[in-house]
Short mmCIF file of C-alpha atoms in Angstrom, two decimals:
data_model
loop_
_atom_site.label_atom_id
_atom_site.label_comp_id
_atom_site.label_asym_id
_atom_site.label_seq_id
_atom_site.Cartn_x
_atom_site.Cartn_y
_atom_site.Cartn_z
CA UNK A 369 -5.97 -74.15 -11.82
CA UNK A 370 -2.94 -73.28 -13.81
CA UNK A 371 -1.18 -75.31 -16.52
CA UNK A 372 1.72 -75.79 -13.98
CA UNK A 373 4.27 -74.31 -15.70
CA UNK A 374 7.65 -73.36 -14.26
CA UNK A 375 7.71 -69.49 -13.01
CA UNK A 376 10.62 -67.72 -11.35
CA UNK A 377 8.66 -65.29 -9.11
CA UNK A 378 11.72 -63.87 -8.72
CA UNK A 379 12.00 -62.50 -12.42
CA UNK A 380 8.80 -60.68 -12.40
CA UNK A 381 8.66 -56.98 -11.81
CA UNK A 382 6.60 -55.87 -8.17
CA UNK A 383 3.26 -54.93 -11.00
CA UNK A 384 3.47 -58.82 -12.26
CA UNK A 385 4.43 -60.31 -9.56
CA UNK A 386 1.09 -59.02 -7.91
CA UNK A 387 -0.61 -60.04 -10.53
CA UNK A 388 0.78 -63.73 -10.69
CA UNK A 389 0.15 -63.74 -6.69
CA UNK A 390 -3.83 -62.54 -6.92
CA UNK A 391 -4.06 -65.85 -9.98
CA UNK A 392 -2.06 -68.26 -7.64
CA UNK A 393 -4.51 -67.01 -4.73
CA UNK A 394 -7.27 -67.67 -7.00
CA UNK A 395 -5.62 -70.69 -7.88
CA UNK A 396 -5.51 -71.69 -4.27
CA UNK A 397 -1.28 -72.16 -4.44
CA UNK A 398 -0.63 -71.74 -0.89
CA UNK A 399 3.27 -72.04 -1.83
CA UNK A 400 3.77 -69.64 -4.51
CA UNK A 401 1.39 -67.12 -2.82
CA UNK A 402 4.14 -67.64 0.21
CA UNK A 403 7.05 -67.05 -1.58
CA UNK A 404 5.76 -64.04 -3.73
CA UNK A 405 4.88 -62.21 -0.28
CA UNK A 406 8.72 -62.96 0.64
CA UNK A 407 9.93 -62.19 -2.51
CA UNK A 408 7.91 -58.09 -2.10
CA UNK A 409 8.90 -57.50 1.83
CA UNK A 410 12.61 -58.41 0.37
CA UNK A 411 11.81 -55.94 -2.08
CA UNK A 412 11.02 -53.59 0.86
CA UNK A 413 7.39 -53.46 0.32
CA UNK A 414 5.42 -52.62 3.68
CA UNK A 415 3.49 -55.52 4.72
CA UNK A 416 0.16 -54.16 4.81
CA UNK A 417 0.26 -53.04 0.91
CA UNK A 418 1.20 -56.70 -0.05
CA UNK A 419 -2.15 -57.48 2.13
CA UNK A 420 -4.22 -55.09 0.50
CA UNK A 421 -2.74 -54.92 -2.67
CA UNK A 422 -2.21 -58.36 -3.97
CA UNK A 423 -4.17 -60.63 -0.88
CA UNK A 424 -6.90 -58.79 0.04
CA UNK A 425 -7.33 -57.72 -3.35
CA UNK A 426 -7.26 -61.33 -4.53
CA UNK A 427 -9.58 -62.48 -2.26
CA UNK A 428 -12.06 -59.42 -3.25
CA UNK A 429 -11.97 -61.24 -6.58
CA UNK A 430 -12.55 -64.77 -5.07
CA UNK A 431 -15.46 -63.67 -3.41
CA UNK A 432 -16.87 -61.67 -6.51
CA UNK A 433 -16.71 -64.94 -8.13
CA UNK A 434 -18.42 -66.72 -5.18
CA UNK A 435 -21.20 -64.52 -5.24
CA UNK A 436 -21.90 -64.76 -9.02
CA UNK A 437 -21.62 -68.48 -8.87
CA UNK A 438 -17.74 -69.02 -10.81
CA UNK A 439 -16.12 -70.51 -7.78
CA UNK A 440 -17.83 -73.01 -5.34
CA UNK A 441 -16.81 -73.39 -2.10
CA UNK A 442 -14.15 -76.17 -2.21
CA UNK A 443 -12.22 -73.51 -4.43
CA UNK A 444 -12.97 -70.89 -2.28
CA UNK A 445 -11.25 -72.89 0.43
CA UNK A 446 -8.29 -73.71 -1.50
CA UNK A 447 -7.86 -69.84 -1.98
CA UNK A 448 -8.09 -69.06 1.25
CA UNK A 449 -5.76 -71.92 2.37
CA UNK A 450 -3.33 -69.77 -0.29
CA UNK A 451 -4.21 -65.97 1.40
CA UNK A 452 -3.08 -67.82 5.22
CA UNK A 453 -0.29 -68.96 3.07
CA UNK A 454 0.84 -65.33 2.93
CA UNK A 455 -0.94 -64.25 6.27
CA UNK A 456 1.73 -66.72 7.90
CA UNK A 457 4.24 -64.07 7.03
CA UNK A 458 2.47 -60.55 7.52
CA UNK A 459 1.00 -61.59 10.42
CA UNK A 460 3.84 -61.01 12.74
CA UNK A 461 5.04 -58.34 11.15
CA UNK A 462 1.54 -56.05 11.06
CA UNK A 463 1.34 -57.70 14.63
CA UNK A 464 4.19 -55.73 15.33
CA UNK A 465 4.04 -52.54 13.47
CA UNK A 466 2.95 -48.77 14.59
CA UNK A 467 2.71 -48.14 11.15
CA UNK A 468 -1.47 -49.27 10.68
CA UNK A 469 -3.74 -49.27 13.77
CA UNK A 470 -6.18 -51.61 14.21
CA UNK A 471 -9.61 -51.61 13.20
CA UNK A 472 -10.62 -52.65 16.30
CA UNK A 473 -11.46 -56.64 17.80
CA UNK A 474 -13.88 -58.52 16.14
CA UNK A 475 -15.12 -61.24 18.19
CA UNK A 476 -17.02 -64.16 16.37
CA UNK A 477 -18.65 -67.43 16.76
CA UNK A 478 -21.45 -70.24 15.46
CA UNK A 479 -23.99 -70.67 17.37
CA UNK A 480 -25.13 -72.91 19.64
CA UNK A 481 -26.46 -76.43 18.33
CA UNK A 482 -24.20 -75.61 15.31
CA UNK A 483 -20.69 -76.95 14.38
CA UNK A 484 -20.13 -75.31 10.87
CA UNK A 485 -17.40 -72.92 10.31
CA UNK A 486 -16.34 -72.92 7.03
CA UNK A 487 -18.29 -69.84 6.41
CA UNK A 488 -17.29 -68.09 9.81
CA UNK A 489 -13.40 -68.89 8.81
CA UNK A 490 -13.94 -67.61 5.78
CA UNK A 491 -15.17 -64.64 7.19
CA UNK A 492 -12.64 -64.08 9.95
CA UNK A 493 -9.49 -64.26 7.16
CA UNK A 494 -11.56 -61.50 5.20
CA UNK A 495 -11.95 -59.33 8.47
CA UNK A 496 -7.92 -60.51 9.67
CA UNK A 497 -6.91 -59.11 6.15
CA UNK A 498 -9.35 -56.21 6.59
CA UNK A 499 -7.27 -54.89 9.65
CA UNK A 500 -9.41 -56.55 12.30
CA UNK A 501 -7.94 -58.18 15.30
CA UNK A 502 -10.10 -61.16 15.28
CA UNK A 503 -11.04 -63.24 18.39
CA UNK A 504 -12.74 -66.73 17.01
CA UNK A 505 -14.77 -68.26 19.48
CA UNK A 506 -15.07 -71.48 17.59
CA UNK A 507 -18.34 -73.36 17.00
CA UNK A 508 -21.81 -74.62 19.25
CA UNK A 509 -21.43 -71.00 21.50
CA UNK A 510 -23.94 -70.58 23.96
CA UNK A 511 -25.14 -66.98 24.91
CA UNK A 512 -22.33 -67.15 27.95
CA UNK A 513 -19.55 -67.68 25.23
CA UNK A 514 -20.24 -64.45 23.56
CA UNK A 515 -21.02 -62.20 26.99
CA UNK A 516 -17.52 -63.72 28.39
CA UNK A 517 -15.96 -62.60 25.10
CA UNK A 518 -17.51 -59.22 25.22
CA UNK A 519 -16.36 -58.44 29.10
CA UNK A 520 -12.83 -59.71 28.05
CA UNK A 521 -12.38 -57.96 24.36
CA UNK A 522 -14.30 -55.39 24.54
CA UNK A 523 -14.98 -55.89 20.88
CA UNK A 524 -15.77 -53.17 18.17
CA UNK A 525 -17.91 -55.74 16.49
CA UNK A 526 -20.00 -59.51 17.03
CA UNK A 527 -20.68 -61.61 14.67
CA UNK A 528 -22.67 -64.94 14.88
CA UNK A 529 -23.30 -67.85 12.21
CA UNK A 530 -25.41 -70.30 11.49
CA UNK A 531 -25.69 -73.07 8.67
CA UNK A 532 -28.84 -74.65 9.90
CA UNK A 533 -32.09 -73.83 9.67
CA UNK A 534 -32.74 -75.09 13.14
CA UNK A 535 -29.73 -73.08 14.69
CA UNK A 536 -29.75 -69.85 13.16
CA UNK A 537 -33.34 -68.55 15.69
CA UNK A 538 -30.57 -68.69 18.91
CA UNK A 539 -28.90 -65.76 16.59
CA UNK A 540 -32.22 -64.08 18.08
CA UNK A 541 -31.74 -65.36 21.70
CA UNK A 542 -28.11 -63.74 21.73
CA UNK A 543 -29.28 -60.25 20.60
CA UNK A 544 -32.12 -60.37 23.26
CA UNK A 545 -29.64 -61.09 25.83
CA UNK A 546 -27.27 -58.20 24.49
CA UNK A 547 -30.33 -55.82 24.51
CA UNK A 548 -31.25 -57.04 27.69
CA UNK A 549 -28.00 -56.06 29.53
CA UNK A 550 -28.12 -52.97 27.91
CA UNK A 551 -24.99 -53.40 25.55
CA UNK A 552 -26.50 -53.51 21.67
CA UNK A 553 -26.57 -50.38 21.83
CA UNK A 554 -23.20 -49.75 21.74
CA UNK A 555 -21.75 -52.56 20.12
CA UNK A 556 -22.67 -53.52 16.44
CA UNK A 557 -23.72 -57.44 15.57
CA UNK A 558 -23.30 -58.42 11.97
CA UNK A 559 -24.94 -62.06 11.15
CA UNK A 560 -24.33 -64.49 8.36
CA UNK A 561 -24.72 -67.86 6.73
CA UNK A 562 -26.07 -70.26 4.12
CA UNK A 563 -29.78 -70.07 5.26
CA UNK A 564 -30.22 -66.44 6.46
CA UNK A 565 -31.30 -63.14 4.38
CA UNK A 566 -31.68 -59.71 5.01
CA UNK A 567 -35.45 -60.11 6.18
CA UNK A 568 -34.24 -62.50 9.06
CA UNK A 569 -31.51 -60.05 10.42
CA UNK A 570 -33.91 -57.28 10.66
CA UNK A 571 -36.57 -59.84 12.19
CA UNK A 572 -33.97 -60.40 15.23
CA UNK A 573 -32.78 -56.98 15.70
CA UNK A 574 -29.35 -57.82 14.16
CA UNK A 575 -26.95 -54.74 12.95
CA UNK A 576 -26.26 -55.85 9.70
CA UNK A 577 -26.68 -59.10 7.56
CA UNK A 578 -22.65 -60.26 6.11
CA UNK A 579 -23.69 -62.12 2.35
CA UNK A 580 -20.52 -63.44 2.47
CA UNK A 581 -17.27 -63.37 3.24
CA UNK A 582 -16.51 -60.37 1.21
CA UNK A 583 -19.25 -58.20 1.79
CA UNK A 584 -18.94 -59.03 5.60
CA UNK A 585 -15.92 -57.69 5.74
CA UNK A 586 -16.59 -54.28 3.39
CA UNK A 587 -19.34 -54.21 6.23
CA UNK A 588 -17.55 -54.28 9.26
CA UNK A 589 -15.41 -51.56 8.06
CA UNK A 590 -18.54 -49.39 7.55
CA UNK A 591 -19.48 -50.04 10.88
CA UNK A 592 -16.47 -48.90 12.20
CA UNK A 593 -16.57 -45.89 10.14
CA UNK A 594 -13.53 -47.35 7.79
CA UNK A 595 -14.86 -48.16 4.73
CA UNK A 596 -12.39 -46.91 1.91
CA UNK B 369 2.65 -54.84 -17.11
CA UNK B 370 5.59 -55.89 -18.36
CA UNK B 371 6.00 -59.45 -20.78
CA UNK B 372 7.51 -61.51 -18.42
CA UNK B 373 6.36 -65.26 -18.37
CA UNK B 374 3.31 -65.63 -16.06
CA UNK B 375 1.38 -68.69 -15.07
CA UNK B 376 -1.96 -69.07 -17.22
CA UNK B 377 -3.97 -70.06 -14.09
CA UNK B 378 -6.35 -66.76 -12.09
CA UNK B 379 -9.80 -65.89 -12.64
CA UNK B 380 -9.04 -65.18 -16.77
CA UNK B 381 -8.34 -68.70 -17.46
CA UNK B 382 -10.98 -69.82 -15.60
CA UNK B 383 -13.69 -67.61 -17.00
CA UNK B 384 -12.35 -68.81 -20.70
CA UNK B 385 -12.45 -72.24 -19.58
CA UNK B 386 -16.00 -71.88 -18.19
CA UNK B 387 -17.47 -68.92 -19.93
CA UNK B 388 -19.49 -68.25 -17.03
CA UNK B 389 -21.50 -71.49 -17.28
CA UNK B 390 -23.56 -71.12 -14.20
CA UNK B 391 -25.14 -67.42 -15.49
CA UNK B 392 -28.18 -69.73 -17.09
CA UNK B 393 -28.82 -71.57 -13.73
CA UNK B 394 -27.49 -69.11 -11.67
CA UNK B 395 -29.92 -67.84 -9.00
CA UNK B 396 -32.48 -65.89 -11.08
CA UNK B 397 -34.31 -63.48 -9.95
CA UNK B 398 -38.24 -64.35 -8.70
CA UNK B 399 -40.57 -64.18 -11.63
CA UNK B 400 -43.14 -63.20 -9.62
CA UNK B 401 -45.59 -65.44 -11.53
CA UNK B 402 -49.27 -66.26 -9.79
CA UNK B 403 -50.08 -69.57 -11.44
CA UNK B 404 -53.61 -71.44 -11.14
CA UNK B 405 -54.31 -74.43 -10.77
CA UNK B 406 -55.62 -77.34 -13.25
CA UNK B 407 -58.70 -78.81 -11.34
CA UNK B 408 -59.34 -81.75 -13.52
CA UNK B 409 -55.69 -81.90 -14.34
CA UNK B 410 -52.96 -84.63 -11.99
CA UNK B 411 -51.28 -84.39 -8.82
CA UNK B 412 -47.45 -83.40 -9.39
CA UNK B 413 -44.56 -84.32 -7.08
CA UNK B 414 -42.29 -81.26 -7.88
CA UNK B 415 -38.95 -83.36 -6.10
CA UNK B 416 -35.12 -83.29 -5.66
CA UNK B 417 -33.52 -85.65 -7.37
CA UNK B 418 -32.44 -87.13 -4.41
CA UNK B 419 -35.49 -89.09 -3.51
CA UNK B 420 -37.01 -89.33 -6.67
CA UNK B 421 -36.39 -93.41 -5.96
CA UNK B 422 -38.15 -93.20 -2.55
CA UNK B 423 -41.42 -91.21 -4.45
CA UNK B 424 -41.84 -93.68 -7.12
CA UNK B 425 -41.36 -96.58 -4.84
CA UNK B 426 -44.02 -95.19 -2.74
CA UNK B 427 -46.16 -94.13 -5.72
CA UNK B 428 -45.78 -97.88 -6.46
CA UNK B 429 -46.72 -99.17 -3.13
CA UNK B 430 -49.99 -96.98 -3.11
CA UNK B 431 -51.23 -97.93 -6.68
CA UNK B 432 -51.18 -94.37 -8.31
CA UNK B 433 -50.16 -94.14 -11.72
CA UNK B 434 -47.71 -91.91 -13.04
CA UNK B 435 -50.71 -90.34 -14.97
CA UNK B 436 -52.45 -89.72 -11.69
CA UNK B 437 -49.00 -88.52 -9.70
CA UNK B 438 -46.65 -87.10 -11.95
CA UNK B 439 -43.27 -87.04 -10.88
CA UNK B 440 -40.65 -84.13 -12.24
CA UNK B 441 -37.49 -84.04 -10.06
CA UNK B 442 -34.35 -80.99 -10.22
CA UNK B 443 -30.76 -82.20 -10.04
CA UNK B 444 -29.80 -83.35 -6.77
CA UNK B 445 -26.77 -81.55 -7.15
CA UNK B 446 -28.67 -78.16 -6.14
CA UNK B 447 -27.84 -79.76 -2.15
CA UNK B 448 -24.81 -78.25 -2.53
CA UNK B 449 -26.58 -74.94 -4.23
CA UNK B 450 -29.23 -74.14 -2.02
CA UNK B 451 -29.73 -70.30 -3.37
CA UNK B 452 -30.48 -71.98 -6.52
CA UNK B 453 -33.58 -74.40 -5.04
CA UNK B 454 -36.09 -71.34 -5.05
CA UNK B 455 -35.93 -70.05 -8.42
CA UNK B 456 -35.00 -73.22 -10.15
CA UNK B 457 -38.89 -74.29 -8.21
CA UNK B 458 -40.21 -71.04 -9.59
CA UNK B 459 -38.97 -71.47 -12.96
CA UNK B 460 -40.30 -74.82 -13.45
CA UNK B 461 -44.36 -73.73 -11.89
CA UNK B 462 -44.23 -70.66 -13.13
CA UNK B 463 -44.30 -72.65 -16.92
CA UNK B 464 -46.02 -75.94 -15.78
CA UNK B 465 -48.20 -75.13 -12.93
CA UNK B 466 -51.66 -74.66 -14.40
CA UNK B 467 -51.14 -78.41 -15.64
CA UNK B 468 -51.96 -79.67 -12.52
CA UNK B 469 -54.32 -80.13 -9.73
CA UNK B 470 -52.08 -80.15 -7.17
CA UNK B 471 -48.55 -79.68 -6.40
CA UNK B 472 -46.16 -81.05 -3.44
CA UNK B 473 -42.54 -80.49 -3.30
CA UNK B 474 -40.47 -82.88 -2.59
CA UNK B 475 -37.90 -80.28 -0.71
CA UNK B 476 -37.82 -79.36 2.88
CA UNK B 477 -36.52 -75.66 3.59
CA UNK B 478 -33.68 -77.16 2.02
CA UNK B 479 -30.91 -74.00 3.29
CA UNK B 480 -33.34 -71.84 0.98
CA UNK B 481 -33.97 -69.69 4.02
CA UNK B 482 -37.61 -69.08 3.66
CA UNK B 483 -37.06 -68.55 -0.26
CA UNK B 484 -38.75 -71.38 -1.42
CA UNK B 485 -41.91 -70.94 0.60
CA UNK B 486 -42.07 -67.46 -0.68
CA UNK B 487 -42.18 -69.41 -3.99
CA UNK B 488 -44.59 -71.55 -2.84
CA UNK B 489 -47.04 -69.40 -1.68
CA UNK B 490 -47.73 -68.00 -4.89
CA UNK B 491 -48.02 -71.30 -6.49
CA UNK B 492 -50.72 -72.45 -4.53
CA UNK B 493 -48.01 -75.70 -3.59
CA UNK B 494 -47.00 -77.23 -0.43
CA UNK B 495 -43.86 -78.99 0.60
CA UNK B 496 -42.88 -81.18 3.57
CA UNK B 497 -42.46 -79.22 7.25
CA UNK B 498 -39.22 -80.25 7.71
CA UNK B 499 -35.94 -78.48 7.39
CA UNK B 500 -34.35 -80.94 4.54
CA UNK B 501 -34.68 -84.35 4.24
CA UNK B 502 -32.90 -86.08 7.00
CA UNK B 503 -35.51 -84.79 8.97
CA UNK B 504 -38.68 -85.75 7.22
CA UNK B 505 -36.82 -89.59 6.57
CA UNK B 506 -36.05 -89.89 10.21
CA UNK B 507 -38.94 -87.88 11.48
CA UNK B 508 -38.62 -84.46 13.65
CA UNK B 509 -38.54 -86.64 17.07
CA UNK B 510 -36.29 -89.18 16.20
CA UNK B 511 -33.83 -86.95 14.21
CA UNK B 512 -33.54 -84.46 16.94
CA UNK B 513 -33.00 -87.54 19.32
CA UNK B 514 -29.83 -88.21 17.05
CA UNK B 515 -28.95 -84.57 17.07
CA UNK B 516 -29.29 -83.84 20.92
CA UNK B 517 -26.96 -87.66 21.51
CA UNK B 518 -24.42 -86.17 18.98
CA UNK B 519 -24.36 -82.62 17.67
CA UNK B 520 -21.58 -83.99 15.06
CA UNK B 521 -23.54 -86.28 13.06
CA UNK B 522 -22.99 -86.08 9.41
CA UNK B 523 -26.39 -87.53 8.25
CA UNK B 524 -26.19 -90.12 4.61
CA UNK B 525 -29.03 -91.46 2.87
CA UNK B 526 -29.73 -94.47 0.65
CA UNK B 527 -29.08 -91.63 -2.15
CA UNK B 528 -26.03 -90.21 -0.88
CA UNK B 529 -24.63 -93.32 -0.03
CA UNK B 530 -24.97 -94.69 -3.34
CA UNK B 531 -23.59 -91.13 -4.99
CA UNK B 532 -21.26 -91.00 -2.30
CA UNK B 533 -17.81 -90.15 -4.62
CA UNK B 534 -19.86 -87.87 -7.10
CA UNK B 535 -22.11 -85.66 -4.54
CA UNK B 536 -20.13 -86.03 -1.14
CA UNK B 537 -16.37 -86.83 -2.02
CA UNK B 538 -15.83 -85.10 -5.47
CA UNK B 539 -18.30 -82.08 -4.76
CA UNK B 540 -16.04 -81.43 -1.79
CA UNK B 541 -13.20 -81.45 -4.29
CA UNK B 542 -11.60 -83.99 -1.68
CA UNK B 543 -10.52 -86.18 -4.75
CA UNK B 544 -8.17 -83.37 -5.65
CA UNK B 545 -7.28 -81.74 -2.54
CA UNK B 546 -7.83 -84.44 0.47
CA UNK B 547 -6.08 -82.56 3.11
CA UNK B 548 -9.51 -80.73 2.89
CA UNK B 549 -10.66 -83.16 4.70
CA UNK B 550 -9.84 -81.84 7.87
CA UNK B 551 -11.55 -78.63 7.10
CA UNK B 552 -14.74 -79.79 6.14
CA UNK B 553 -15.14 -82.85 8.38
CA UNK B 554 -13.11 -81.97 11.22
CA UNK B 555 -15.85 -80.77 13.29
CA UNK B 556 -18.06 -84.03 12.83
CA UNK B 557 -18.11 -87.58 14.95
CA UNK B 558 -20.46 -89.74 13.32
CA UNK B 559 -21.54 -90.57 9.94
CA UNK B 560 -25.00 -91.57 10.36
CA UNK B 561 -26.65 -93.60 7.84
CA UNK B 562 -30.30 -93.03 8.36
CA UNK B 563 -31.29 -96.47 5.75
CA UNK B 564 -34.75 -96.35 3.33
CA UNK B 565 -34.18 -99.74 2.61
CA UNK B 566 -32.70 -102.56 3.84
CA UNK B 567 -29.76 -103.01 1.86
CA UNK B 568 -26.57 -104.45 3.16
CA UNK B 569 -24.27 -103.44 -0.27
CA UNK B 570 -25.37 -99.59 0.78
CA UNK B 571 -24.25 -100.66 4.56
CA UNK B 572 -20.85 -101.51 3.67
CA UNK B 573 -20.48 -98.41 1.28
CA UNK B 574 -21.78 -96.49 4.48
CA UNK B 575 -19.19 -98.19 5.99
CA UNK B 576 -16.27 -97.46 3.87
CA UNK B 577 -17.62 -93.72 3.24
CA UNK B 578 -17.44 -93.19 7.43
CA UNK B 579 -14.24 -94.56 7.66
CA UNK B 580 -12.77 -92.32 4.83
CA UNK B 581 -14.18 -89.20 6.19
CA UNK B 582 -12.68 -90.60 9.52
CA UNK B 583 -15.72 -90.85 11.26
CA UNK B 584 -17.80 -93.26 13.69
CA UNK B 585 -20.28 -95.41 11.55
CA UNK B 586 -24.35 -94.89 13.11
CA UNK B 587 -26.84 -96.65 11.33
CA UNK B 588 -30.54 -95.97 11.92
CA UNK B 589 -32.88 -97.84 9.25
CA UNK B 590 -35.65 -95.27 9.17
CA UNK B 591 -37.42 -96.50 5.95
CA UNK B 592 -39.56 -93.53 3.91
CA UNK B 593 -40.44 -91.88 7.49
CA UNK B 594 -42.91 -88.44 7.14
CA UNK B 595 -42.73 -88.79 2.70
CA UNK B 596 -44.80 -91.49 3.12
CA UNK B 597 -47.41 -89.62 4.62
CA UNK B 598 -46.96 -87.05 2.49
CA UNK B 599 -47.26 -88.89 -1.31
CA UNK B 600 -49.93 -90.53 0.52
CA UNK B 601 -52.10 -87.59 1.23
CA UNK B 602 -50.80 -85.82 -2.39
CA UNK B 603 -52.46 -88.92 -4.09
CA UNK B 604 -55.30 -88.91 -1.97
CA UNK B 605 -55.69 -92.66 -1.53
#
C-alpha cells in the first residue's frame, strides 16, 4: 500500500501516469485507477491501449506476484476491485467500438456442489481485459447450465472451476457429456482452481489446465490462435 | 520517465518492504527423497497446527507418551497456503523420517490436490482419508449430511473459532478492507461450528464470528470424530 501521499494525476505525463496507475492497481486503489483511465481517454488515448497498457499490464504483474507467492489473495482482490475500477469506464466504450474485434465468448462457471468464485472472477476480469466477451454462469452449475450456455453463446471457449476436492471430479462429468454430444471437439475447455494440476486436466480429457488467473487468460488467447 | 511526484506504493515498495520473504517457504520443489523407516524408533504425528490440541488430548486420553507418539505440527497458517502443505511435509521427512517407526499426518488432502500423497508415498506415511479436516471431525456421513442440507456452510472448528480474528478475519484482510466481505462470504448461509469440546466461551465466539460474517449460526458438537481412530491405531493401543 502506498504512503498516501497527495498526487495530482493530472500533472503526470501519459509514461508516469501509467506507471502510477499499474502501482495504484497493485495497490488495489479502485479510485485513482478510475480517474487515471479518465484522465488518458481525455488525453485521447484509445480505450483498449489504456486496457492493455496500464490495466492489463498491471494485472500481468499482480498475477506474477501471485504465482511467486508476494501477493495473497485478499490483495489480489483489492487489485482487481481497482482494474473494474477502470473496466467501469472502458467497458462501454470497447463495447461500442469497431476499432478491436472480439476474441470471441467465453462462457464460464463452478461447478456443481461448489459455491466458490473468487478464483473464477478473477479469471473472467483477466479474460474481459484480454478481449473476451465473457458470459459468467455463476456458481453450483449442473451439466444443463453449461449445454444451455453453449446452444445460446455459441462460445469460443468453456471454462469450469472448482475449489473442492469433492467438486472438482463433476469437471469430468461435464467433458463426458460434451464428448458425448459430439461438441469437444470443436470447442476448447480450459479448467482451473486451488486443488487441480496439470495431471488431473489431462486425466478428464480437459483442453488445457488455467494456473491462475493470468496464465488462464495468456491461454485462452492461444486457444483462439491470439496469443501476442 | 519524467521526475514528477509519484506515489511510493506498486510492486517496488512492496518487494523492498518484504524482500521477497516467502522465497524460503515458498513452494519448493519435491526433493524427491526415499526415506526409511526407524523400526525400533517412535510413532510420529506429522500434524497441522490446527489440531495439534485435539492430538495431544487424545494422546492423553490413550496413555501414550510423547516418547512413544511424537508430535511435530506445521503452522496452521499453511490453510490458507495449500501449495505449500506438500513440500513443507517433504521437507520436514525427507530430514527426520528415518527417526521413526511410523508416521501419520495429521492433514487430509488439505487443497494439495494429490501433492501431498505423492509425498507420502515415498515416505512410507499415511494420512487421514478425508479431504481436510471438517470432514474427518464430523465424519464423511455426517459432514456430507450438512453439505447436501446446505451447500453454503462455512465450516469453524474449536481451532478456528478460537483464532477466529488472526486466521479467518485478518487473513481475509477483512480488518482492513471489510467491504470484502461481500466477496468472500457472499456466497455462504451458515457458519457451522462443528464443536471438539464442549465449551460454551467458544459457542458464543461462534456466535459473534457468524453474525459478523453475516451468516446463520449451526452448531454440531462432533467431538474428535475419525482422528480418534486414527491416533488410536498410530499408537497401536
Amino acid at each position: 500500500m502506498s504512503d498516501g501521499e497527495e498526487i495530482i494525476l493530472r500533472d503526470l505525463s501519459d509514461a508516469d501516469l501509467v506507471e502510477q496507475m499499474k502501482d495504484d492497481l497493485y495497490d488495489g486503489m479502485a479510485a485513482e485507477v478510475h480517474e487515471g483511465t479518465q484522465i488518458l481517454l481525455e488525453r485521447g488515448w484509445d480505450a483498449n491501449d489504456v486496457l492493455s497498457e496500464a490495466l492489463v499490464e498491471g494485472m500481468r504483474i499482480v498475477g506474477i506476484d501471485f504465482r511467486d507467492g508476494i501477493l495473497f489473495v485478499p490483495e489480489v482482490l483489492q487489485c482487481a476491485g481497482a482494474m473494474k475500477g477502470g473496466m467501469e469506464l472502458l467497458r462501454p466504450i470497447l463495447a461500442a467500438s469497431d476499432s478491436k474485434a472480439s476474441l470471441g465468448t467465453y462462457v464460464i462457471g463452478t461447478v456443481k456442489g461448489d459455491i466458490h468464485d473468487i478464483g473464477k472472477n478473477l479469471v473472467g476480469m483477466m479474460l474481459e481485459g484480454a478481449g473476451f466477451e465473457v458470459i459468467d454462469l455463476g456458481i453450483n452449475n449442473p451439466v444443463d447450465n453449461y449445454l444451455a450456455a453453449i446452444d445460446k453463446h455459441n462460445p469460443a471457449i468453456m471454462g469450469m472451476s472448482a475449489l473442492l476436492t469433492t467438486t472438482m471430479p463433476y469437471m469430468g462429468v461435464v467433458i463426458e457429456e460434451l464428448e458425448k454430444r459430439g461438441i469437444l471437439k470443436n470447442l476448447p475447455v480450459m479448467v482451473g482452481g486451488a486443488p487441480l494440476n496439470q495431471e488431473f486436466a489431462d486425466a478428464i480429457g480437459a483442453t488445457s489446465y488455467g494456473r491462475d488467473a493470468a496464465v488462464s487468460a495468456e491461454l485462452a488467447k492461444a486457444l483462439v490462435g491470439r496469443n501476442r | 520517465m519524467s521526475d514528477a511526484a509519484r506515489r511510493t506504493g506498486g510492486r517496488q515498495a512492496r518487494l523492498g518492504r518484504r524482500a521477497r520473504p516467502q522465497e524460503a517457504e515458498a513452494a519448493q520443489p519435491e526433493s524427491l527423497v526415499t526415506t526409511s523407516a526407524n523400526p525400533d524408533g517412535p510413532v510420529l504425528v506429522l500434524a497441522c497446527g490446527a489440531i495439534a490440541n485435539e492430538i495431544i488430548a487424545l494422546r492423553e486420553q490413550l496413555g501414550v507418551t510423547d516418547d512413544a507418539m511424537v508430535l511435530h505440527c506445521l503452522p496452521a497458517e499453511l490453510h490458507n497456503r495449500p501449495g505449500q502443505i506438500a513440500p513443507r511435509v517433504d521437507a520436514f521427512l525427507s530430514e527426520h523420517r528415518h527417526k521413526y517407526s511410523r508416521v501419520i499426518l495429521g492433514y487430509g488432502d488439505c487443497g494439495t490436490g494429490g501433492a501431498l500423497d505423492k509425498v507420502l508415498e515415498r515416505h512410507e506415511a499415511n494420512r487421514l482419508p478425508h479431504a481436510h479436516c471438517y470432514e474427518f471431525f464430523a465424519t464423511t456421513p455426517r459432514f456430507n449430511q450438512i453439505t447436501d442440507a446446505e451447500i453454503g456452510s462455512y465450516f469453524v472448528t474449536d481451532f478456528l473459532v478460537r483464532h477466529f480474528d488472526r486466521l479467518v478475519w485478518e487473513g481475509c484482510g477483512l480488518d482492513t478492507r471489510p467491504e470484502m466481505l461481500e466477496t468472500y462470504f457472499g456466497n455462504y448461509r451458515d457458519l457451522v461450528y462443528l464443536a471438539q469440546t464442549d465449551n460454551p466461551d467458544l459457542q458464543t465466539k461462534a456466535q459473534e464470528a457468524a453474525a459478523r460474517l453475516g451468516l446463520n449460526y449451526v452448531y454440531h458438537k462432533v467431538g474428535y470424530g475419525d482422528l480418534a481412530e486414527a491416533i488410536r491405531e498410530a499408537a497401536d493401543v
